Amino acid sequence: MSTRNYDPISILTDWMAESSSAVFFGGAGVSTASGIPDFRSAAGLYAAQQATGRPPEYLLSHDCLMDEPDEFFAFHRTNLVHPEAKPNRAHIALAELESSGHLAAVITQNIDGLHQAAGSKTVFELHGSVERNFCMGRAHHEFSLNEIPDEPVVPRCPDCGAIIRPDVVLYGEGLDTATVDASIEAIQHADLLIVGGTSLNVYPAAGLLQYYPGRRLALINLSATPMDSRADLVIHEPVDEILGSVSDRVRIAR
Ligand code: CNA
């Protein structure tokens, strides 16, 4: 169907209302309205950090964690841990659409835990979560975010003294196979795939979209992405506003 002459929010609302296995695939742009900067926008972390001469790809790498843990944790805590952040309209809309039976899963590159905080149940965190932490010693003790003291900067396990690291996928580390497999399964069975708030620059995560076999691929992002030409619907508006409107309209139409 040609979508050119229709209001894109109406099209997306119709698709969502008809859907029983929609999947949302998102990134950092989903949480900017919660006050968490993304990576690649002009106001994002990369522009700010590059000014200091230390590439964020290094500061968020496995090598940095092992070789310069002070640097790693200083950057991680300042820029990636946001305990004050609250879910915004995007997170809330997705949780509503799941509980009303339209949305099957959220696949996220985010590590902020805000989808779960909004009430989403099926969330595949491709890059892990700052909410979970574990000690790098043999016992692999687990710690929630609020169990990690502010000092010292490099947190250490009270039992074995090993560094307590966040359960996030750093540059130079692989994705969790079970999470990837579950994400592919959800995408393959989706009757609607919405991609939002991601530059689609980070692989292998962005490559998962190739598993979608359908004809309802909607892309919601402020800036253009490499997938725009392959999408069936492209909306260059805030993802929180669009998903909020779609969820409101689907609820009213019920
Ligand atoms: P990115 O490369 O920074 O891209 C974000 C995209 O979102 C950009 O193209 C923006 O134009 C767009 N955008 C920003 N705000 C909005 C908005 N309100 N509505 C629509 N679009 C918007 O981030 P990606 O997620 O693509 O890259 C993946 C990285 C970012 C993952 O490894 C994450 O762990 C990492 N990250 C996560 C968080 C978080 O957990 N909240 C924050 C910053 C970075």
PDB file of C-alpha atoms and ligand atoms in Angstrom:
ATOM      1  CA  MET A   1       0.000   0.000   0.000  1.00  0.00           C
ATOM      2  CA  SER A   2       1.247   3.502  -0.734  1.00  0.00           C
ATOM      3  CA  THR A   3       1.406   5.478   2.485  1.00  0.00           C
ATOM      4  CA  ARG A   4       2.348   8.801   0.930  1.00  0.00           C
ATOM      5  CA  ASN A   5      -1.061  10.478   1.003  1.00  0.00           C
ATOM      6  CA  TYR A   6      -2.120   9.553   4.528  1.00  0.00           C
ATOM      7  CA  ASP A   7      -1.420  11.009   7.939  1.00  0.00           C
ATOM      8  CA  PRO A   8       1.428   8.825   9.243  1.00  0.00           C
ATOM      9  CA  ILE A   9       0.095   8.712  12.815  1.00  0.00           C
ATOM     10  CA  SER A  10      -3.264   7.454  11.506  1.00  0.00           C
ATOM     11  CA  ILE A  11      -1.542   4.760   9.476  1.00  0.00           C
ATOM     12  CA  LEU A  12       0.551   3.670  12.441  1.00  0.00           C
ATOM     13  CA  THR A  13      -2.527   3.696  14.695  1.00  0.00           C
ATOM     14  CA  ASP A  14      -4.423   1.471  12.232  1.00  0.00           C
ATOM     15  CA  TRP A  15      -1.489  -0.907  11.984  1.00  0.00           C
ATOM     16  CA  MET A  16      -1.167  -1.065  15.774  1.00  0.00           C
ATOM     17  CA  ALA A  17      -4.921  -1.550  16.313  1.00  0.00           C
ATOM     18  CA  GLU A  18      -4.834  -4.520  13.908  1.00  0.00           C
ATOM     19  CA  SER A  19      -1.682  -5.980  15.422  1.00  0.00           C
ATOM     20  CA  SER A  20      -1.363  -8.732  18.001  1.00  0.00           C
ATOM     21  CA  SER A  21       2.380  -9.324  17.757  1.00  0.00           C
ATOM     22  CA  ALA A  22       3.963  -5.921  17.162  1.00  0.00           C
ATOM     23  CA  VAL A  23       7.586  -5.484  18.175  1.00  0.00           C
ATOM     24  CA  PHE A  24       9.290  -2.231  19.101  1.00  0.00           C
ATOM     25  CA  PHE A  25      13.033  -1.948  18.491  1.00  0.00           C
ATOM     26  CA  GLY A  26      14.506   1.131  20.143  1.00  0.00           C
ATOM     27  CA  GLY A  27      17.566   3.050  21.167  1.00  0.00           C
ATOM     28  CA  ALA A  28      18.825   6.010  23.138  1.00  0.00           C
ATOM     29  CA  GLY A  29      16.352   8.438  21.504  1.00  0.00           C
ATOM     30  CA  VAL A  30      13.557   6.700  23.427  1.00  0.00           C
ATOM     31  CA  SER A  31      15.000   8.033  26.680  1.00  0.00           C
ATOM     32  CA  THR A  32      16.092  11.564  25.728  1.00  0.00           C
ATOM     33  CA  ALA A  33      12.687  12.883  26.860  1.00  0.00           C
ATOM     34  CA  SER A  34      13.529  11.380  30.270  1.00  0.00           C
ATOM     35  CA  GLY A  35      16.623  13.580  30.420  1.00  0.00           C
ATOM     36  CA  ILE A  36      19.177  10.923  29.404  1.00  0.00           C
ATOM     37  CA  PRO A  37      21.409  12.141  26.558  1.00  0.00           C
ATOM     38  CA  ASP A  38      21.841   9.874  23.542  1.00  0.00           C
ATOM     39  CA  PHE A  39      25.201   9.179  21.895  1.00  0.00           C
ATOM     40  CA  ARG A  40      25.073  10.659  18.420  1.00  0.00           C
ATOM     41  CA  SER A  41      22.814  13.749  18.512  1.00  0.00           C
ATOM     42  CA  ALA A  42      24.463  17.171  18.542  1.00  0.00           C
ATOM     43  CA  ALA A  43      23.614  17.362  22.269  1.00  0.00           C
ATOM     44  CA  GLY A  44      24.683  13.743  22.780  1.00  0.00           C
ATOM     45  CA  LEU A  45      27.509  12.251  24.777  1.00  0.00           C
ATOM     46  CA  TYR A  46      29.837  11.741  21.826  1.00  0.00           C
ATOM     47  CA  ALA A  47      30.025  15.395  20.889  1.00  0.00           C
ATOM     48  CA  ALA A  48      30.586  16.385  24.522  1.00  0.00           C
ATOM     49  CA  GLN A  49      33.196  13.722  25.226  1.00  0.00           C
ATOM     50  CA  GLN A  50      35.131  14.084  21.995  1.00  0.00           C
ATOM     51  CA  ALA A  51      35.951  17.636  23.086  1.00  0.00           C
ATOM     52  CA  THR A  52      38.072  16.143  25.891  1.00  0.00           C
ATOM     53  CA  GLY A  53      40.076  14.020  23.471  1.00  0.00           C
ATOM     54  CA  ARG A  54      39.143  10.651  24.982  1.00  0.00           C
ATOM     55  CA  PRO A  55      36.916   8.677  22.609  1.00  0.00           C
ATOM     56  CA  PRO A  56      33.738   7.340  24.256  1.00  0.00           C
ATOM     57  CA  GLU A  57      34.255   4.073  22.382  1.00  0.00           C
ATOM     58  CA  TYR A  58      37.404   3.605  24.505  1.00  0.00           C
ATOM     59  CA  LEU A  59      35.913   4.836  27.795  1.00  0.00           C
ATOM     60  CA  LEU A  60      33.058   2.343  27.335  1.00  0.00           C
ATOM     61  CA  SER A  61      35.284  -0.553  26.309  1.00  0.00           C
ATOM     62  CA  HIS A  62      36.364  -3.770  27.946  1.00  0.00           C
ATOM     63  CA  ASP A  63      39.976  -2.628  27.577  1.00  0.00           C
ATOM     64  CA  CYS A  64      39.293   0.557  29.544  1.00  0.00           C
ATOM     65  CA  LEU A  65      37.511  -1.399  32.298  1.00  0.00           C
ATOM     66  CA  MET A  66      40.525  -3.714  32.655  1.00  0.00           C
ATOM     67  CA  ASP A  67      43.373  -1.214  32.139  1.00  0.00           C
ATOM     68  CA  GLU A  68      41.995   2.039  33.590  1.00  0.00           C
ATOM     69  CA  PRO A  69      39.056   1.172  35.862  1.00  0.00           C
ATOM     70  CA  ASP A  70      39.100   4.643  37.461  1.00  0.00           C
ATOM     71  CA  GLU A  71      38.540   6.267  34.071  1.00  0.00           C
ATOM     72  CA  PHE A  72      35.925   3.702  33.114  1.00  0.00           C
ATOM     73  CA  PHE A  73      33.822   4.106  36.252  1.00  0.00           C
ATOM     74  CA  ALA A  74      34.142   7.903  36.306  1.00  0.00           C
ATOM     75  CA  PHE A  75      32.726   8.062  32.766  1.00  0.00           C
ATOM     76  CA  HIS A  76      30.155   5.329  33.327  1.00  0.00           C
ATOM     77  CA  ARG A  77      28.738   6.848  36.513  1.00  0.00           C
ATOM     78  CA  THR A  78      28.603  10.399  35.233  1.00  0.00           C
ATOM     79  CA  ASN A  79      27.119   9.633  31.843  1.00  0.00           C
ATOM     80  CA  LEU A  80      25.264   6.337  31.892  1.00  0.00           C
ATOM     81  CA  VAL A  81      23.783   6.040  35.372  1.00  0.00           C
ATOM     82  CA  HIS A  82      20.663   8.179  35.825  1.00  0.00           C
ATOM     83  CA  PRO A  83      18.805   6.989  38.935  1.00  0.00           C
ATOM     84  CA  GLU A  84      16.598  10.105  38.871  1.00  0.00           C
ATOM     85  CA  ALA A  85      15.236   9.443  35.349  1.00  0.00           C
ATOM     86  CA  LYS A  86      11.556   8.507  35.014  1.00  0.00           C
ATOM     87  CA  PRO A  87       9.790   6.742  32.122  1.00  0.00           C
ATOM     88  CA  ASN A  88       8.412   9.139  29.486  1.00  0.00           C
ATOM     89  CA  ARG A  89       5.419   8.853  27.137  1.00  0.00           C
ATOM     90  CA  ALA A  90       7.236   6.404  24.863  1.00  0.00           C
ATOM     91  CA  HIS A  91       7.959   3.921  27.654  1.00  0.00           C
ATOM     92  CA  ILE A  92       4.451   4.272  29.078  1.00  0.00           C
ATOM     93  CA  ALA A  93       2.754   3.894  25.666  1.00  0.00           C
ATOM     94  CA  LEU A  94       4.696   0.707  24.930  1.00  0.00           C
ATOM     95  CA  ALA A  95       3.757  -0.786  28.311  1.00  0.00           C
ATOM     96  CA  GLU A  96       0.077   0.070  27.641  1.00  0.00           C
ATOM     97  CA  LEU A  97       0.182  -1.458  24.163  1.00  0.00           C
ATOM     98  CA  GLU A  98       1.680  -4.646  25.582  1.00  0.00           C
ATOM     99  CA  SER A  99      -0.944  -4.963  28.296  1.00  0.00           C
ATOM    100  CA  SER A 100      -3.757  -4.386  25.771  1.00  0.00           C
ATOM    101  CA  GLY A 101      -2.438  -7.284  23.655  1.00  0.00           C
ATOM    102  CA  HIS A 102      -1.053  -5.391  20.659  1.00  0.00           C
ATOM    103  CA  LEU A 103       2.657  -5.396  21.402  1.00  0.00           C
ATOM    104  CA  ALA A 104       4.570  -8.665  21.915  1.00  0.00           C
ATOM    105  CA  ALA A 105       8.009  -7.361  22.870  1.00  0.00           C
ATOM    106  CA  VAL A 106      10.335  -4.423  23.291  1.00  0.00           C
ATOM    107  CA  ILE A 107      13.873  -4.934  22.036  1.00  0.00           C
ATOM    108  CA  THR A 108      16.115  -2.197  23.330  1.00  0.00           C
ATOM    109  CA  GLN A 109      19.718  -1.102  22.960  1.00  0.00           C
ATOM    110  CA  ASN A 110      19.211   1.033  26.070  1.00  0.00           C
ATOM    111  CA  ILE A 111      20.723   0.141  29.401  1.00  0.00           C
ATOM    112  CA  ASP A 112      18.594   2.395  31.616  1.00  0.00           C
ATOM    113  CA  GLY A 113      15.847  -0.001  32.750  1.00  0.00           C
ATOM    114  CA  LEU A 114      13.085   2.529  31.958  1.00  0.00           C
ATOM    115  CA  HIS A 115      10.914   0.098  29.948  1.00  0.00           C
ATOM    116  CA  GLN A 116      10.595  -2.170  32.981  1.00  0.00           C
ATOM    117  CA  ALA A 117      10.020   0.868  35.213  1.00  0.00           C
ATOM    118  CA  ALA A 118       7.075   1.795  32.958  1.00  0.00           C
ATOM    119  CA  GLY A 119       5.595  -1.699  33.323  1.00  0.00           C
ATOM    120  CA  SER A 120       6.757  -3.488  30.153  1.00  0.00           C
ATOM    121  CA  LYS A 121       7.093  -7.220  30.791  1.00  0.00           C
ATOM    122  CA  THR A 122       8.785  -8.674  27.711  1.00  0.00           C
ATOM    123  CA  VAL A 123      11.921  -6.588  27.260  1.00  0.00           C
ATOM    124  CA  PHE A 124      15.032  -7.859  25.517  1.00  0.00           C
ATOM    125  CA  GLU A 125      18.008  -5.741  26.566  1.00  0.00           C
ATOM    126  CA  LEU A 126      20.577  -6.263  23.842  1.00  0.00           C
ATOM    127  CA  HIS A 127      23.214  -4.225  25.658  1.00  0.00           C
ATOM    128  CA  GLY A 128      22.344  -5.199  29.226  1.00  0.00           C
ATOM    129  CA  SER A 129      21.349  -2.868  32.054  1.00  0.00           C
ATOM    130  CA  VAL A 130      23.050  -0.575  34.557  1.00  0.00           C
ATOM    131  CA  GLU A 131      20.452  -1.806  37.056  1.00  0.00           C
ATOM    132  CA  ARG A 132      22.302  -5.132  37.291  1.00  0.00           C
ATOM    133  CA  ASN A 133      25.918  -5.448  38.420  1.00  0.00           C
ATOM    134  CA  PHE A 134      28.142  -8.362  39.276  1.00  0.00           C
ATOM    135  CA  CYS A 135      31.542  -8.931  40.803  1.00  0.00           C
ATOM    136  CA  MET A 136      34.279 -10.120  38.492  1.00  0.00           C
ATOM    137  CA  GLY A 137      35.513 -12.637  41.053  1.00  0.00           C
ATOM    138  CA  ARG A 138      34.801 -16.353  40.809  1.00  0.00           C
ATOM    139  CA  ALA A 139      31.614 -16.145  42.895  1.00  0.00           C
ATOM    140  CA  HIS A 140      30.041 -13.673  40.476  1.00  0.00           C
ATOM    141  CA  HIS A 141      28.027 -11.989  43.257  1.00  0.00           C
ATOM    142  CA  GLU A 142      25.148  -9.859  41.969  1.00  0.00           C
ATOM    143  CA  PHE A 143      24.316  -6.317  43.073  1.00  0.00           C
ATOM    144  CA  SER A 144      21.476  -3.967  42.205  1.00  0.00           C
ATOM    145  CA  LEU A 145      22.347  -0.391  41.289  1.00  0.00           C
ATOM    146  CA  ASN A 146      21.345   0.970  44.682  1.00  0.00           C
ATOM    147  CA  GLU A 147      23.629  -1.515  46.441  1.00  0.00           C
ATOM    148  CA  ILE A 148      26.692   0.079  44.811  1.00  0.00           C
ATOM    149  CA  PRO A 149      28.198   2.745  47.105  1.00  0.00           C
ATOM    150  CA  ASP A 150      29.195   6.133  45.640  1.00  0.00           C
ATOM    151  CA  GLU A 151      32.704   5.709  47.033  1.00  0.00           C
ATOM    152  CA  PRO A 152      35.177   4.395  46.106  1.00  0.00           C
ATOM    153  CA  VAL A 153      34.839   5.226  42.400  1.00  0.00           C
ATOM    154  CA  VAL A 154      35.820   1.656  41.474  1.00  0.00           C
ATOM    155  CA  PRO A 155      33.326  -0.491  43.399  1.00  0.00           C
ATOM    156  CA  ARG A 156      34.632  -3.686  44.942  1.00  0.00           C
ATOM    157  CA  CYS A 157      32.909  -6.821  46.187  1.00  0.00           C
ATOM    158  CA  PRO A 158      32.688  -6.856  49.999  1.00  0.00           C
ATOM    159  CA  ASP A 159      33.296 -10.626  49.947  1.00  0.00           C
ATOM    160  CA  CYS A 160      36.194 -11.109  47.550  1.00  0.00           C
ATOM    161  CA  GLY A 161      37.463  -7.625  46.713  1.00  0.00           C
ATOM    162  CA  ALA A 162      36.981  -8.063  42.940  1.00  0.00           C
ATOM    163  CA  ILE A 163      35.674  -5.157  40.874  1.00  0.00           C
ATOM    164  CA  ILE A 164      31.884  -4.934  40.641  1.00  0.00           C
ATOM    165  CA  ARG A 165      31.065  -4.160  37.015  1.00  0.00           C
ATOM    166  CA  PRO A 166      27.791  -3.208  35.350  1.00  0.00           C
ATOM    167  CA  ASP A 167      26.012  -5.960  33.409  1.00  0.00           C
ATOM    168  CA  VAL A 168      26.273  -3.998  30.158  1.00  0.00           C
ATOM    169  CA  VAL A 169      27.852  -4.975  26.865  1.00  0.00           C
ATOM    170  CA  LEU A 170      31.019  -2.914  26.457  1.00  0.00           C
ATOM    171  CA  TYR A 171      32.845  -2.197  23.230  1.00  0.00           C
ATOM    172  CA  GLY A 172      34.948  -5.289  22.577  1.00  0.00           C
ATOM    173  CA  GLU A 173      32.410  -7.646  24.195  1.00  0.00           C
ATOM    174  CA  GLY A 174      29.815  -9.912  22.597  1.00  0.00           C
ATOM    175  CA  LEU A 175      26.037  -9.779  22.950  1.00  0.00           C
ATOM    176  CA  ASP A 176      24.233 -12.382  25.042  1.00  0.00           C
ATOM    177  CA  THR A 177      23.255 -15.190  22.662  1.00  0.00           C
ATOM    178  CA  ALA A 178      19.951 -16.029  24.359  1.00  0.00           C
ATOM    179  CA  THR A 179      18.856 -12.361  24.212  1.00  0.00           C
ATOM    180  CA  VAL A 180      19.789 -12.120  20.532  1.00  0.00           C
ATOM    181  CA  ASP A 181      17.959 -15.371  19.710  1.00  0.00           C
ATOM    182  CA  ALA A 182      14.816 -14.254  21.559  1.00  0.00           C
ATOM    183  CA  SER A 183      14.927 -10.900  19.764  1.00  0.00           C
ATOM    184  CA  ILE A 184      15.233 -12.548  16.346  1.00  0.00           C
ATOM    185  CA  GLU A 185      12.337 -14.870  17.173  1.00  0.00           C
ATOM    186  CA  ALA A 186      10.119 -11.916  18.139  1.00  0.00           C
ATOM    187  CA  ILE A 187      11.073  -9.964  15.000  1.00  0.00           C
ATOM    188  CA  GLN A 188      10.434 -12.959  12.739  1.00  0.00           C
ATOM    189  CA  HIS A 189       6.924 -13.365  14.175  1.00  0.00           C
ATOM    190  CA  ALA A 190       6.041  -9.664  14.264  1.00  0.00           C
ATOM    191  CA  ASP A 191       3.062  -8.429  12.251  1.00  0.00           C
ATOM    192  CA  LEU A 192       4.340  -4.856  12.743  1.00  0.00           C
ATOM    193  CA  LEU A 193       7.874  -3.681  13.500  1.00  0.00           C
ATOM    194  CA  ILE A 194       8.373  -0.188  14.876  1.00  0.00           C
ATOM    195  CA  VAL A 195      11.930   1.088  15.061  1.00  0.00           C
ATOM    196  CA  GLY A 196      12.376   4.244  17.116  1.00  0.00           C
ATOM    197  CA  GLY A 197      14.973   6.567  18.613  1.00  0.00           C
ATOM    198  CA  THR A 198      18.009   4.852  17.158  1.00  0.00           C
ATOM    199  CA  SER A 199      20.608   5.959  14.639  1.00  0.00           C
ATOM    200  CA  LEU A 200      20.956   2.285  13.567  1.00  0.00           C
ATOM    201  CA  ASN A 201      24.711   2.716  13.606  1.00  0.00           C
ATOM    202  CA  VAL A 202      25.548   0.114  16.239  1.00  0.00           C
ATOM    203  CA  TYR A 203      26.070  -3.464  15.072  1.00  0.00           C
ATOM    204  CA  PRO A 204      25.246  -6.295  15.511  1.00  0.00           C
ATOM    205  CA  ALA A 205      22.075  -4.839  17.125  1.00  0.00           C
ATOM    206  CA  ALA A 206      20.950  -2.889  14.039  1.00  0.00           C
ATOM    207  CA  GLY A 207      21.464  -5.984  11.886  1.00  0.00           C
ATOM    208  CA  LEU A 208      18.592  -7.760  13.658  1.00  0.00           C
ATOM    209  CA  LEU A 209      16.089  -5.749  11.597  1.00  0.00           C
ATOM    210  CA  GLN A 210      16.943  -7.848   8.554  1.00  0.00           C
ATOM    211  CA  TYR A 211      14.991 -10.729  10.147  1.00  0.00           C
ATOM    212  CA  TYR A 212      11.671  -8.899   9.764  1.00  0.00           C
ATOM    213  CA  PRO A 213       9.780 -10.571   6.909  1.00  0.00           C
ATOM    214  CA  GLY A 214       6.720  -8.287   6.849  1.00  0.00           C
ATOM    215  CA  ARG A 215       5.519  -5.170   5.036  1.00  0.00           C
ATOM    216  CA  ARG A 216       4.806  -2.979   8.052  1.00  0.00           C
ATOM    217  CA  LEU A 217       8.140  -1.523   9.076  1.00  0.00           C
ATOM    218  CA  ALA A 218       7.673   1.893  10.698  1.00  0.00           C
ATOM    219  CA  LEU A 219      10.667   4.071  11.545  1.00  0.00           C
ATOM    220  CA  ILE A 220      10.348   6.949  14.014  1.00  0.00           C
ATOM    221  CA  ASN A 221      13.516   8.988  14.492  1.00  0.00           C
ATOM    222  CA  LEU A 222      14.398  12.675  14.634  1.00  0.00           C
ATOM    223  CA  SER A 223      17.199  12.301  12.120  1.00  0.00           C
ATOM    224  CA  ALA A 224      17.442  10.163   8.979  1.00  0.00           C
ATOM    225  CA  THR A 225      18.794   6.621   9.333  1.00  0.00           C
ATOM    226  CA  PRO A 226      20.365   4.133   6.899  1.00  0.00           C
ATOM    227  CA  MET A 227      17.054   2.188   6.959  1.00  0.00           C
ATOM    228  CA  ASP A 228      14.746   5.048   5.913  1.00  0.00           C
ATOM    229  CA  SER A 229      14.637   3.944   2.287  1.00  0.00           C
ATOM    230  CA  ARG A 230      13.646   0.385   3.280  1.00  0.00           C
ATOM    231  CA  ALA A 231      10.871   1.365   5.714  1.00  0.00           C
ATOM    232  CA  ASP A 232       7.165   1.319   4.813  1.00  0.00           C
ATOM    233  CA  LEU A 233       6.517   4.374   6.972  1.00  0.00           C
ATOM    234  CA  VAL A 234       9.039   7.012   8.093  1.00  0.00           C
ATOM    235  CA  ILE A 235       8.267   9.645  10.736  1.00  0.00           C
ATOM    236  CA  HIS A 236      10.912  12.221  11.641  1.00  0.00           C
ATOM    237  CA  GLU A 237       9.248  13.347  14.886  1.00  0.00           C
ATOM    238  CA  PRO A 238       9.862  12.699  18.603  1.00  0.00           C
ATOM    239  CA  VAL A 239       9.219   9.035  19.297  1.00  0.00           C
ATOM    240  CA  ASP A 240       7.683   9.816  22.705  1.00  0.00           C
ATOM    241  CA  GLU A 241       5.041  12.078  21.130  1.00  0.00           C
ATOM    242  CA  ILE A 242       4.240   9.666  18.282  1.00  0.00           C
ATOM    243  CA  LEU A 243       3.966   6.542  20.455  1.00  0.00           C
ATOM    244  CA  GLY A 244       1.969   8.491  23.044  1.00  0.00           C
ATOM    245  CA  SER A 245      -0.530   9.588  20.372  1.00  0.00           C
ATOM    246  CA  VAL A 246      -0.766   6.114  18.864  1.00  0.00           C
ATOM    247  CA  SER A 247      -1.430   4.507  22.232  1.00  0.00           C
ATOM    248  CA  ASP A 248      -4.062   7.148  23.116  1.00  0.00           C
ATOM    249  CA  ARG A 249      -5.852   6.653  19.794  1.00  0.00           C
ATOM    250  CA  VAL A 250      -5.758   2.845  20.015  1.00  0.00           C
ATOM    251  CA  ARG A 251      -7.227   3.050  23.551  1.00  0.00           C
ATOM    252  CA  ILE A 252      -9.997   5.444  22.523  1.00  0.00           C
ATOM    253  CA  ALA A 253     -10.914   3.298  19.505  1.00  0.00           C
ATOM    254  CA  ARG A 254     -11.374   0.178  21.654  1.00  0.00           C
TER     255      ARG A 254
HETATM  256  P1  CNA B   1      22.386   6.980  19.081  1.00  0.00           P
HETATM  257  O1  CNA B   1      23.366   6.509  18.076  1.00  0.00           O
HETATM  258  O2  CNA B   1      22.797   8.048  20.019  1.00  0.00           O
HETATM  259  O3  CNA B   1      21.106   7.474  18.260  1.00  0.00           O
HETATM  260  C1  CNA B   1      19.996   8.043  18.885  1.00  0.00           C
HETATM  261  C2  CNA B   1      19.044   8.490  17.791  1.00  0.00           C
HETATM  262  O4  CNA B   1      17.855   8.914  18.417  1.00  0.00           O
HETATM  263  C3  CNA B   1      19.556   9.657  16.948  1.00  0.00           C
HETATM  264  O5  CNA B   1      19.473   9.308  15.579  1.00  0.00           O
HETATM  265  C4  CNA B   1      18.608  10.814  17.285  1.00  0.00           C
HETATM  266  O6  CNA B   1      18.281  11.594  16.151  1.00  0.00           O
HETATM  267  C5  CNA B   1      17.394  10.088  17.777  1.00  0.00           C
HETATM  268  N1  CNA B   1      16.593  10.793  18.785  1.00  0.00           N
HETATM  269  C6  CNA B   1      17.013  11.474  19.873  1.00  0.00           C
HETATM  270  N2  CNA B   1      15.956  11.884  20.609  1.00  0.00           N
HETATM  271  C7  CNA B   1      14.840  11.455  19.944  1.00  0.00           C
HETATM  272  C8  CNA B   1      13.450  11.564  20.174  1.00  0.00           C
HETATM  273  N3  CNA B   1      12.943  12.189  21.258  1.00  0.00           N
HETATM  274  N4  CNA B   1      12.609  11.010  19.274  1.00  0.00           N
HETATM  275  C9  CNA B   1      13.085  10.379  18.168  1.00  0.00           C
HETATM  276  N5  CNA B   1      14.390  10.230  17.903  1.00  0.00           N
HETATM  277  C10 CNA B   1      15.254  10.765  18.783  1.00  0.00           C
HETATM  278  O7  CNA B   1      21.829   5.773  19.973  1.00  0.00           O
HETATM  279  P2  CNA B   1      21.498   4.281  19.541  1.00  0.00           P
HETATM  280  O8  CNA B   1      20.553   3.772  20.553  1.00  0.00           O
HETATM  281  O9  CNA B   1      21.151   4.163  18.129  1.00  0.00           O
HETATM  282  O10 CNA B   1      22.924   3.584  19.714  1.00  0.00           O
HETATM  283  C11 CNA B   1      23.029   2.479  20.486  1.00  0.00           C
HETATM  284  C12 CNA B   1      23.870   2.719  21.753  1.00  0.00           C
HETATM  285  C13 CNA B   1      23.482   3.931  22.531  1.00  0.00           C
HETATM  286  C14 CNA B   1      23.625   1.590  22.682  1.00  0.00           C
HETATM  287  O11 CNA B   1      24.816   0.899  22.876  1.00  0.00           O
HETATM  288  C15 CNA B   1      23.152   2.165  24.005  1.00  0.00           C
HETATM  289  O12 CNA B   1      23.625   1.455  25.100  1.00  0.00           O
HETATM  290  C16 CNA B   1      23.653   3.555  23.984  1.00  0.00           C
HETATM  291  N6  CNA B   1      22.999   4.545  24.877  1.00  0.00           N
HETATM  292  C17 CNA B   1      21.983   4.205  25.694  1.00  0.00           C
HETATM  293  C18 CNA B   1      21.384   5.151  26.504  1.00  0.00           C
HETATM  294  C19 CNA B   1      20.249   4.742  27.422  1.00  0.00           C
HETATM  295  O13 CNA B   1      20.253   3.626  27.940  1.00  0.00           O
HETATM  296  N7  CNA B   1      19.250   5.621  27.630  1.00  0.00           N
HETATM  297  C20 CNA B   1      21.835   6.481  26.472  1.00  0.00           C
HETATM  298  C21 CNA B   1      22.910   6.815  25.624  1.00  0.00           C
HETATM  299  C22 CNA B   1      23.474   5.818  24.819  1.00  0.00           C
END
